[in-house]
Coordinates of C-alpha atoms and ligand atoms in Angstrom, one line a residue:
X12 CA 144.1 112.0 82.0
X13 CA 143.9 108.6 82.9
X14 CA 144.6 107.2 86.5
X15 CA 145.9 104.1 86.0
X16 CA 146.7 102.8 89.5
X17 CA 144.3 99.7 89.1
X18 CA 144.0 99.6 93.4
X19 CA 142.9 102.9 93.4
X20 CA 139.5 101.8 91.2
X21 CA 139.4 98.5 92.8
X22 CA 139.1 100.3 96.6
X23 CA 136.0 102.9 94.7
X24 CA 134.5 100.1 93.6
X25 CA 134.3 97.6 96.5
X26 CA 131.9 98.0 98.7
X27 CA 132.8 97.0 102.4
X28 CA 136.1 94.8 102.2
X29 CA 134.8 92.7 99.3
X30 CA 138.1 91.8 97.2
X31 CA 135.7 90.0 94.4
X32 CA 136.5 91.4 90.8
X33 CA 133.7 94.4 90.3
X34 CA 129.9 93.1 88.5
X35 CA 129.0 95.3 85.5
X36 CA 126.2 96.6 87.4
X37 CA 128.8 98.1 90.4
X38 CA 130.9 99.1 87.3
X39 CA 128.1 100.2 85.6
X40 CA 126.8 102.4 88.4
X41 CA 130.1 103.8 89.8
X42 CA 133.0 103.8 87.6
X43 CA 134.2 107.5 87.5
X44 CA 135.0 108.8 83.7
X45 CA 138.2 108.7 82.5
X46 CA 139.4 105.6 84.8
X47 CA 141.3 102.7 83.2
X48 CA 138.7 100.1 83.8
X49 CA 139.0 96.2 83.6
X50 CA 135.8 94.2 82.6
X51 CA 134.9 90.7 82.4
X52 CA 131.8 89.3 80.6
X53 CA 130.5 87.7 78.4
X54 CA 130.4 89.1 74.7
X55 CA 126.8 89.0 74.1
X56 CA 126.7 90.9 70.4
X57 CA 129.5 92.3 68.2
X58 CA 129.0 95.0 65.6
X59 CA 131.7 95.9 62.9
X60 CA 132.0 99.3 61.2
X61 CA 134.6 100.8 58.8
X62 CA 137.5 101.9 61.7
X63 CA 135.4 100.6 64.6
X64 CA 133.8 97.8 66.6
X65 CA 131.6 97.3 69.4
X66 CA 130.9 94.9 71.9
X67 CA 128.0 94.0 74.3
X68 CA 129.3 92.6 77.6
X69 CA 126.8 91.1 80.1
X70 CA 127.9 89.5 83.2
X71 CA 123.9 88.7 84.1
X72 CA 124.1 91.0 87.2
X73 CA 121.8 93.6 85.5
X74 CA 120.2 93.8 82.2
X75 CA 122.0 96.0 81.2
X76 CA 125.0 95.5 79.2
X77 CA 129.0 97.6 78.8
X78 CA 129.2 98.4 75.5
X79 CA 132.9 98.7 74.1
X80 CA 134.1 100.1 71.2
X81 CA 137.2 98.8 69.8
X82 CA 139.7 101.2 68.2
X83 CA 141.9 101.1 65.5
X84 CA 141.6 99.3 61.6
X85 CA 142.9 96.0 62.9
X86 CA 141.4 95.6 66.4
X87 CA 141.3 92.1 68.1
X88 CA 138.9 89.6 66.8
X89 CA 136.0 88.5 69.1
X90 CA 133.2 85.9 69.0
X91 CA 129.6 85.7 70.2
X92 CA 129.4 83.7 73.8
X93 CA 133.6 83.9 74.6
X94 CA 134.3 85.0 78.5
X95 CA 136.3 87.6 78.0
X96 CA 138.3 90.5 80.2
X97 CA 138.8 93.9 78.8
X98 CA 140.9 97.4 80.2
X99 CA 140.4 100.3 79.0
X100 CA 139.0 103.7 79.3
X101 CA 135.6 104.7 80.9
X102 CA 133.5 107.2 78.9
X103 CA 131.0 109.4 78.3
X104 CA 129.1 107.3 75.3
X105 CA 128.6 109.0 72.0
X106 CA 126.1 106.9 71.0
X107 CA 122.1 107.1 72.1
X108 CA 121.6 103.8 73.3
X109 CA 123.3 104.1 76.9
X110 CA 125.3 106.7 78.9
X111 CA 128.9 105.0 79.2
X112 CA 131.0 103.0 76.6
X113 CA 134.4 101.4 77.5
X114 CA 136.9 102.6 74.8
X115 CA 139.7 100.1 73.8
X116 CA 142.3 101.0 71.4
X117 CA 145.1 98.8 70.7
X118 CA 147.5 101.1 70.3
X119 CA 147.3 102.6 74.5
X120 CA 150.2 100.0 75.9
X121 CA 147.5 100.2 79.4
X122 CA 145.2 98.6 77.0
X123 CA 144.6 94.9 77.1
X124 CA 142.3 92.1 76.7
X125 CA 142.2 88.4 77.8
X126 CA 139.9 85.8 76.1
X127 CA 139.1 83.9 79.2
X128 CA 136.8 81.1 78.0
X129 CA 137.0 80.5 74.2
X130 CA 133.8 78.9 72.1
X131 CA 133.0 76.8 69.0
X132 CA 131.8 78.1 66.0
X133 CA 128.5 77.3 66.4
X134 CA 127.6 78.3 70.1
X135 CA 124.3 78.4 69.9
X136 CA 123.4 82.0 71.5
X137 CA 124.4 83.7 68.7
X138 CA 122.3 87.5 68.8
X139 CA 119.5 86.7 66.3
X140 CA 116.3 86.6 68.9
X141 CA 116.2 82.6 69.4
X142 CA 112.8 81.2 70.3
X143 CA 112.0 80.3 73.9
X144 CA 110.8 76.8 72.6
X145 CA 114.8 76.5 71.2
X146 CA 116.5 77.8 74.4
X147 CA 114.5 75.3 75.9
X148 CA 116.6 72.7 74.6
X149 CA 119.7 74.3 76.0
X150 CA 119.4 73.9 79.5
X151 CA 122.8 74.8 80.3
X152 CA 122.9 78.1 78.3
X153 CA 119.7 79.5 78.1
X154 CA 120.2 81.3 81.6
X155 CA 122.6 83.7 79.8
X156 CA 120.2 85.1 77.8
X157 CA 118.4 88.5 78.2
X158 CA 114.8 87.3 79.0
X159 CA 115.5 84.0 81.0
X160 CA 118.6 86.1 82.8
X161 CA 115.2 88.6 83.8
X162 CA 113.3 85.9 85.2
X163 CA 115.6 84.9 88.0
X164 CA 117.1 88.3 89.1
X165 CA 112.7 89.3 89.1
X166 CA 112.5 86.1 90.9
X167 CA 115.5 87.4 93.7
X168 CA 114.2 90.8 94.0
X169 CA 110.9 89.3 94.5
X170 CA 112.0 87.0 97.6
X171 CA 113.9 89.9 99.4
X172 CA 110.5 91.9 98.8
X173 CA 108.5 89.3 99.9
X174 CA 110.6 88.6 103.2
X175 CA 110.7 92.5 104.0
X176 CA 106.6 92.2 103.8
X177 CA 106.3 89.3 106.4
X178 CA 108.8 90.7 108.8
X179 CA 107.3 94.0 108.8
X180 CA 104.2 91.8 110.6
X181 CA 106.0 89.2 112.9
X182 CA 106.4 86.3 110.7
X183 CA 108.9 84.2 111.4
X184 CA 110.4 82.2 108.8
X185 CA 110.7 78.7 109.0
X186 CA 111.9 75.2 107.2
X187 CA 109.4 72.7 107.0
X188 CA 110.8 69.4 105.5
X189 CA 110.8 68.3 102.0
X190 CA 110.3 64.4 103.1
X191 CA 106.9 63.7 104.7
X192 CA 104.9 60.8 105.6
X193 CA 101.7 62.6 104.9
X194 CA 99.8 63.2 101.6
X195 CA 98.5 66.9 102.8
X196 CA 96.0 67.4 100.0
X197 CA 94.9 64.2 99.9
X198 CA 95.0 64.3 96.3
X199 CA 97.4 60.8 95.6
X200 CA 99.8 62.7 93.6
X201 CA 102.8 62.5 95.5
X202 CA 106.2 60.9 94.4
X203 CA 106.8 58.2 96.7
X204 CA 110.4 58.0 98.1
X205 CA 111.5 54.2 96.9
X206 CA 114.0 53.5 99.7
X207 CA 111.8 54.9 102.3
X208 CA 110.2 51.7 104.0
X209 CA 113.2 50.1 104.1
X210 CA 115.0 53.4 105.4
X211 CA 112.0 55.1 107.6
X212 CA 110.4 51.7 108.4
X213 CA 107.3 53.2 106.6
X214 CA 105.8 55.2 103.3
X215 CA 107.5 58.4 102.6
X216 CA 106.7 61.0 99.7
X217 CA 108.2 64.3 98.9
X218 CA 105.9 67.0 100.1
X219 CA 103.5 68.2 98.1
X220 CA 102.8 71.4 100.4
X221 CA 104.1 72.3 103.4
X222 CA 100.7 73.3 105.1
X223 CA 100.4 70.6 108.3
X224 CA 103.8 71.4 109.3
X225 CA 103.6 74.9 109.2
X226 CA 100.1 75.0 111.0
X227 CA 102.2 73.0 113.8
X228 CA 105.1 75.7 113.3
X229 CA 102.0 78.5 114.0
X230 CA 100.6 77.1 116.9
X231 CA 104.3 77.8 118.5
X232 CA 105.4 81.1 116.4
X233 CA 101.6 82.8 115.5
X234 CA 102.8 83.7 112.4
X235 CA 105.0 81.9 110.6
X236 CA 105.7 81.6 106.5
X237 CA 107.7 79.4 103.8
X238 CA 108.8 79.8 100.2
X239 CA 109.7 76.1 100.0
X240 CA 109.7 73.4 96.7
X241 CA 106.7 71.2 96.4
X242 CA 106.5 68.4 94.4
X243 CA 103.4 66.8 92.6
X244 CA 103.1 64.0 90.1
X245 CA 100.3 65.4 88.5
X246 CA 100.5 64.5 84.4
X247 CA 99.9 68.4 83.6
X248 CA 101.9 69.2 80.8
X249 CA 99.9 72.7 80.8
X250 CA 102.2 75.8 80.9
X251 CA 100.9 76.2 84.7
X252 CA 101.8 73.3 86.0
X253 CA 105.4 71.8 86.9
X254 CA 106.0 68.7 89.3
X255 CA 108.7 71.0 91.1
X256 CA 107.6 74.1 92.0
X257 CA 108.2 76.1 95.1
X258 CA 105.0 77.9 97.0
X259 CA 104.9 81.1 99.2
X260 CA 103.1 79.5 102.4
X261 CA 101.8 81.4 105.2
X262 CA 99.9 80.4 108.2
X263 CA 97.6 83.1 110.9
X264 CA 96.8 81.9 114.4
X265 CA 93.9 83.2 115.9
X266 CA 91.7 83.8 112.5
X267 CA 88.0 82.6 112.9
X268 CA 86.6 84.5 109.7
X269 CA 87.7 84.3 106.0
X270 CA 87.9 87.9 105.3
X271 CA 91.2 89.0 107.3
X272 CA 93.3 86.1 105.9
X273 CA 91.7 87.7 102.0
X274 CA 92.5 91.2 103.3
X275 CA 96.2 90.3 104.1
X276 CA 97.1 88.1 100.8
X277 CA 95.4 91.1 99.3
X278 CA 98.1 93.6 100.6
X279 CA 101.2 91.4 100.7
X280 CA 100.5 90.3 96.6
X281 CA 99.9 94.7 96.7
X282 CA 103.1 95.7 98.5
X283 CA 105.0 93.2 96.5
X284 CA 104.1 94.6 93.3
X285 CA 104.4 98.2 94.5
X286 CA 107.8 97.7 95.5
X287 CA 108.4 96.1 92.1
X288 CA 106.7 99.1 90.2
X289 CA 109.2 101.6 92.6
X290 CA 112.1 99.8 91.9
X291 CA 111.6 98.7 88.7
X292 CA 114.5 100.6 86.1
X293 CA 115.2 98.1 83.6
X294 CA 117.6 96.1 86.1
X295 CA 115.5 93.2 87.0
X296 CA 113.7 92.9 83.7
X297 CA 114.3 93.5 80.3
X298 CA 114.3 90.6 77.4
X299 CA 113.5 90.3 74.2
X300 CA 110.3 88.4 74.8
X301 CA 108.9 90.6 77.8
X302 CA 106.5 93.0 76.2
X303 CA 106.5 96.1 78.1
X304 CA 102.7 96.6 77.9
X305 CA 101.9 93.3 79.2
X306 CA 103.8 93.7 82.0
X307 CA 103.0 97.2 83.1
X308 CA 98.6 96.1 82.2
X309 CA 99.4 93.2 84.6
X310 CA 100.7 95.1 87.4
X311 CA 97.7 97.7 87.1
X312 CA 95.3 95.1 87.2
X313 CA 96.8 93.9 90.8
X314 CA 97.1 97.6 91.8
X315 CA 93.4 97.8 91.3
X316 CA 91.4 99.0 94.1
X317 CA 89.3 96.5 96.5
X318 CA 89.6 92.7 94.6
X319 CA 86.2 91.6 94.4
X320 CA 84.8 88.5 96.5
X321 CA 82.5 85.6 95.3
X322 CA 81.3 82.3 97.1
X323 CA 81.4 79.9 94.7
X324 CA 77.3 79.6 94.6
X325 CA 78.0 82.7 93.4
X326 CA 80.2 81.9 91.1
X327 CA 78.3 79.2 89.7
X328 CA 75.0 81.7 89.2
X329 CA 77.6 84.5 87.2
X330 CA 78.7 81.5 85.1
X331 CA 75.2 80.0 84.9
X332 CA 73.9 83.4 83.6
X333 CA 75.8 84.8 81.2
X334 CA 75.5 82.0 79.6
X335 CA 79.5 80.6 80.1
X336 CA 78.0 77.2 81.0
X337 CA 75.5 75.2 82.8
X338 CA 77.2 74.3 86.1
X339 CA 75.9 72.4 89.1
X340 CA 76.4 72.8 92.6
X341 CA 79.4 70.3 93.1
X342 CA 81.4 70.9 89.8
X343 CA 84.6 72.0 89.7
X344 CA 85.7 75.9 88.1
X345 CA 88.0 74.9 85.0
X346 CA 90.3 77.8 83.2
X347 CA 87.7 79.0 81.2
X348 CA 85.3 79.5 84.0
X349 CA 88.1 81.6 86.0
X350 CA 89.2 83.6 83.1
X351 CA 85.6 84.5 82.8
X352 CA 85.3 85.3 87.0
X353 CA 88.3 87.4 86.8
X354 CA 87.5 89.2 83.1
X355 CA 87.7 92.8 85.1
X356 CA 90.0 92.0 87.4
X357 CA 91.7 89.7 91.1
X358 CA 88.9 88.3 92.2
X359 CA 88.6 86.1 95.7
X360 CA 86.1 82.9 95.4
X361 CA 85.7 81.5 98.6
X362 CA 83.3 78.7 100.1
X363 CA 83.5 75.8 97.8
X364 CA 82.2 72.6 98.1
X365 CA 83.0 70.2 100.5
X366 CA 83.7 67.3 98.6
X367 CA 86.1 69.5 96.0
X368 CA 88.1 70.2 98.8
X369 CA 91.1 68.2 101.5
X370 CA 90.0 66.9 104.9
X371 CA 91.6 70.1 107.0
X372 CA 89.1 73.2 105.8
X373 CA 86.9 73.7 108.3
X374 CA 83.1 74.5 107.7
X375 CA 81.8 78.0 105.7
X376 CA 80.0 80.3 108.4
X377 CA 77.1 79.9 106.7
X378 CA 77.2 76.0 106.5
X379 CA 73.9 74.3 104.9
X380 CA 74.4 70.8 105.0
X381 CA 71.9 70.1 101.6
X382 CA 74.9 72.8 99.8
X383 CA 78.1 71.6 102.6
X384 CA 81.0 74.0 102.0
X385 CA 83.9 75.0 103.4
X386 CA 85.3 78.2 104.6
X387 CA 88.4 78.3 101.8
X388 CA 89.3 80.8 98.7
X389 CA 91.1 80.8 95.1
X390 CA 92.8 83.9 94.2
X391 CA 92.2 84.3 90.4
X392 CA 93.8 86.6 88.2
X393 CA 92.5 88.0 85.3
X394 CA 93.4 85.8 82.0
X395 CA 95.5 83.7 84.1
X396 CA 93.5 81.4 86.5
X397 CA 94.5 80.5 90.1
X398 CA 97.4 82.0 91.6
X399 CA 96.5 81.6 95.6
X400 CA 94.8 78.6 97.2
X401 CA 93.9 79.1 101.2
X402 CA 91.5 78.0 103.8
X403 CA 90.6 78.3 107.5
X404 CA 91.6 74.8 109.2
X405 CA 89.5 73.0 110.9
X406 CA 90.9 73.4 114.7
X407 CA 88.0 71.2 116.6
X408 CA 89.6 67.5 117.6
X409 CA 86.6 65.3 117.0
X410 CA 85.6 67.3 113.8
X411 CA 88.9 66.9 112.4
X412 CA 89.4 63.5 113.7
X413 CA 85.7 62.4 111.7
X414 CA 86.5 64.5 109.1
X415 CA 89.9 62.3 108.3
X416 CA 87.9 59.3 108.6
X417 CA 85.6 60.4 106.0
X418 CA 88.8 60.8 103.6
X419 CA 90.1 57.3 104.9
X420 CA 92.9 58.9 106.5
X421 CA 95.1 56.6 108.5
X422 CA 94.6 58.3 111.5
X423 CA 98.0 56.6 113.3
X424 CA 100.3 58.4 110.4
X425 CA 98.2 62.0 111.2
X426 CA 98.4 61.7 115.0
X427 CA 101.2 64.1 114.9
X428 CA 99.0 66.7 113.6
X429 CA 95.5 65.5 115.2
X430 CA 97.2 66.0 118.7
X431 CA 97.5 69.8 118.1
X432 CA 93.8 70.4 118.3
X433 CA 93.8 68.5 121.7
X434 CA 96.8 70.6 123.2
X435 CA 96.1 74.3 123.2
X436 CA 94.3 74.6 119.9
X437 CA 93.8 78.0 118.3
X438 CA 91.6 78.8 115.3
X439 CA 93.8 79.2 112.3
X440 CA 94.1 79.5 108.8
X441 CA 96.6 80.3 105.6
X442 CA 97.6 80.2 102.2
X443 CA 99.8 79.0 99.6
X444 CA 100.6 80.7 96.5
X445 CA 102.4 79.2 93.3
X446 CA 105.6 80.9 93.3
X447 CA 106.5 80.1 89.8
X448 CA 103.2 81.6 88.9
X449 CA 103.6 85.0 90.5
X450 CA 106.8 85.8 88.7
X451 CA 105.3 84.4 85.5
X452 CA 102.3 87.1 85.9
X453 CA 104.5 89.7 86.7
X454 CA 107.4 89.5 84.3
X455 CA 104.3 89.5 81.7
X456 CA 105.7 85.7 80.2
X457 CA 102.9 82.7 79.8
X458 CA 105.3 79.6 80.9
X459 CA 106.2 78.5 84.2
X460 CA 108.5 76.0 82.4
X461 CA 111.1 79.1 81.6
X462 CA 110.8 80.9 85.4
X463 CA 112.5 77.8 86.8
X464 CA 115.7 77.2 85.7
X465 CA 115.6 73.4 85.1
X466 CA 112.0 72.4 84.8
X467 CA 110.4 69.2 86.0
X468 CA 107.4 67.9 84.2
X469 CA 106.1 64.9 82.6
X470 CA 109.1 63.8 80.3
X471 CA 110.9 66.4 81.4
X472 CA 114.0 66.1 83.3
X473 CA 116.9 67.4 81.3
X474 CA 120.2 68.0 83.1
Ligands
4AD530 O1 95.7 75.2 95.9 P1 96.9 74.4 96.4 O2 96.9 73.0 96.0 O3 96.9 74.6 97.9 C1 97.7 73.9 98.8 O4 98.5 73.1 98.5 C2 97.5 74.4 100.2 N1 97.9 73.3 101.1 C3 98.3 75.6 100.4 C4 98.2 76.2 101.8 O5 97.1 76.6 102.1 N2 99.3 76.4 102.5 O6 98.2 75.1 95.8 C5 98.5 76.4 96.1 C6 99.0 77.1 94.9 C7 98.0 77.1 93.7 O7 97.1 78.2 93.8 C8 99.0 77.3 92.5 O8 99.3 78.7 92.3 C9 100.2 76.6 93.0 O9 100.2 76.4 94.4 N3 100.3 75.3 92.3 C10 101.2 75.0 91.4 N4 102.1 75.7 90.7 C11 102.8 75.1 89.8 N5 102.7 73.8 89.4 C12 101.8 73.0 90.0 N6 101.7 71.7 89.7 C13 101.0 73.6 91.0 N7 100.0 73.1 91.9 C14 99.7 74.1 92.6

């Protein structure tokens, strides 16, 4: 028998005194059977049979989809991409592929359906399996699509984890700025902010990591974190680099050796994934292009046990050795090289050379000034590369202050940051990890381009 009083569903379904129209995945999840349900979604596939069609309905709230089945030999005609809303009864499916259907028959006068948003004839998401490099060139309509749609719910579930894991140890969150008048990695490839001299009466650039404000944020808070855009004009057109991208920043007072800050990106990148693994059920991820077996290999290799830790004159010997290549103290580790480091799984290398590295990582314990390095690590990931750069800062004024001068800093703009090692300094370190590049690991794909929604890279900047 069918209740039909459409309040009496709407008060099961709402959740606290939300009056918004029911997701598919609260409909999914709680509609009782037999109830005269109304969905809205987009039609995602259509199938005809002799006295019968079916319809896919995703709202992007979950992966998974409400399939319909249309009754009766003449039943309303539907298209591929249309908004549509449809009442009509919940069921027990009879087919295998999920648990519930929503049966529509034309003939039930309770029955009804609205086309909501109509489209052309050839809207391009129609259900053949289109190629990422094609949804690329639909920047407004690729996000409705099974595999991108995955990417930013993994991406959601994977902040609220993330935020769970720094609050269960005292981090606060803060909000470093976006504009800056420092260069922190002293690498020149920031975008310079045109109107800035005119409007800040001097040089301003869009940040390329938020590291010198949050060490200032640290020396108030202890423990403080950021998942915040960066911005570098780099001319990367690799599918690991972007010139927006946001990074996962945290920063430790009272650290004076390398190995606690390792252990701790070690557990939070653990937990993460854990909670992932406990919670994962299809709803955050599930596309045509994620490959099951990828992904689950991927997440093993971070559950391994202890990650193994290399200086990088270690490194260098491993490479040296087997033969990879004939490197030099002083040369930097390409992709190759890390693929090779990290071959049986995360591995930390830490203490690299000086002069690869910016002005703020202080000295390696074991300092030799004819091999200087400095007390910093790369996270690398096994076929993957760098996922987590991180260093202990230097915290002594009049090292710091010679170290900037060796960099040709302009120690005026940096005074701001200088001054904090000559007012209660503390011994101090942290991270940053490429956000974009996390997810991409995890959800098993091999293009940061497709985790963000609108990507920024050289010649790129549709929409
Ligand atoms: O190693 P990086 O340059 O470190 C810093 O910027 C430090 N100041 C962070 C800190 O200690 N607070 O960058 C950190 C990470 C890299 O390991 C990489 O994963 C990511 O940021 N990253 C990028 N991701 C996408 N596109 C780019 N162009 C990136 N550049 C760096």
């Amino acid at each position: 028998m069918f209740v039909t009083h459409s309040r009496i569903l709407h008060r099961h379904l709402c959740r606290g005194l939300s009056t918004l129209q029911p997701t598919i995945k609260e409909q999914i999840s709680s509609t009782p059977i037999g109830l005269l349900l109304e969905t809205k979604g987009f039609v995602k596939s259509i199938r005809n049979s002799k006295n019968l069609s079916f319809l896919d309905l995703t709202d992007g709230t979950t992966s998974k989809v409400i399939n319909v089945v249309l009754l009766g030999k003449e039943p309303p005609k539907f298209q591929i991409g249309q908004s549509v809303s449809i009442k009509g009864e919940w069921n027990i499916s009879k087919g295998a592929k999920q648990d519930y259907e929503l049966i529509y028959n034309c003939k039930n006068p309770e029955h009804s359906y609205q086309i909501i948003g109509p489209v052309p004839e050839d809207y391009p998401l129609q259900k053949k399996a289109t190629s990422m490099s094609y949804l690329r060139t639909l920047p407004s309509l690729k996000h409705r699509t099974s595999t991108v749609s995955s990417f930013y719910r993994l991406r959601s579930f994977l902040e609220t984890s993330v935020q769970k894991f720094f609050n269960n140890h005292d981090f606060t969150k803060v909000n470093p700025p976006l504009i800056t008048s420092s260069d922190c990695e002293g690498a020149g490839e920031t975008f310079k902010i045109a109107q800035s001299e005119e409007f800040f009466q001097k040089q301003t650039y869009l940040t390329v990591s938020s590291q010198l404000h949050l060490e200032s944020l640290a020396l108030a808070l202890n423990r403080v974190w950021t998942l915040s855009p960066c911005f570098r004009a780099e001319n990367s057109k690799t599918s690991r680099h972007l010139c927006e991208f946001w990074m996962l920043e945290a920063e430790v007072c009272y650290l004076n050796e390398l190995d606690p800050l390792l252990d701790f990106t070690e557990n939070l990148i653990k937990w993460v994934t854990r909670d992932l693994a406990q919670n994962y059920n299809n709803e955050y991820l599930n596309g045509v292009y994620l490959d099951e077996n990828v992904i689950r290999s991927r997440w093993d290799n971070i559950l391994k046990e202890e990650w193994k830790r290399v200086t990088y004159i270690e490194a260098l010997n491993l490479i040296n050795e087997e033969g990879i290549d004939t490197l030099k103290f002083g040369d930097s580790l390409n992709l190759d090289h890390e693929r090779f480091l990290a071959k049986n799984g995360p591995i930390f290398v830490t203490d690299y050379p000086e002069s690869l590295k910016p002005f703020y990582m202080s000295k390696s314990k074991n300092y030799d000034s004819q091999q200087p390095t400095v007390a910093c690590f790369d996270l690398l990931l096994p076929e993957f590369g760098e996922l987590v750069g991180g260093s202990l800062r230097e915290h002594d004024y009049e090292v710091l202050k010679e170290s900037m001068i060796k960099h040709n800093m302009k120690l005026d703009d940096m005074n701001w940051y200088l001054e904090l090692r000559r007012n209660g300094t503390i011994p101090h370190g942290g991270f940053g990890m490429g956000w974009e590049r996390f997810i991409n690991y995890l959800s098993g794909h091999d293009n940061i381009r497709d985790i963000v929604p609108f990507p920024r890279a050289p010649n790129l900047c549709n929409a």
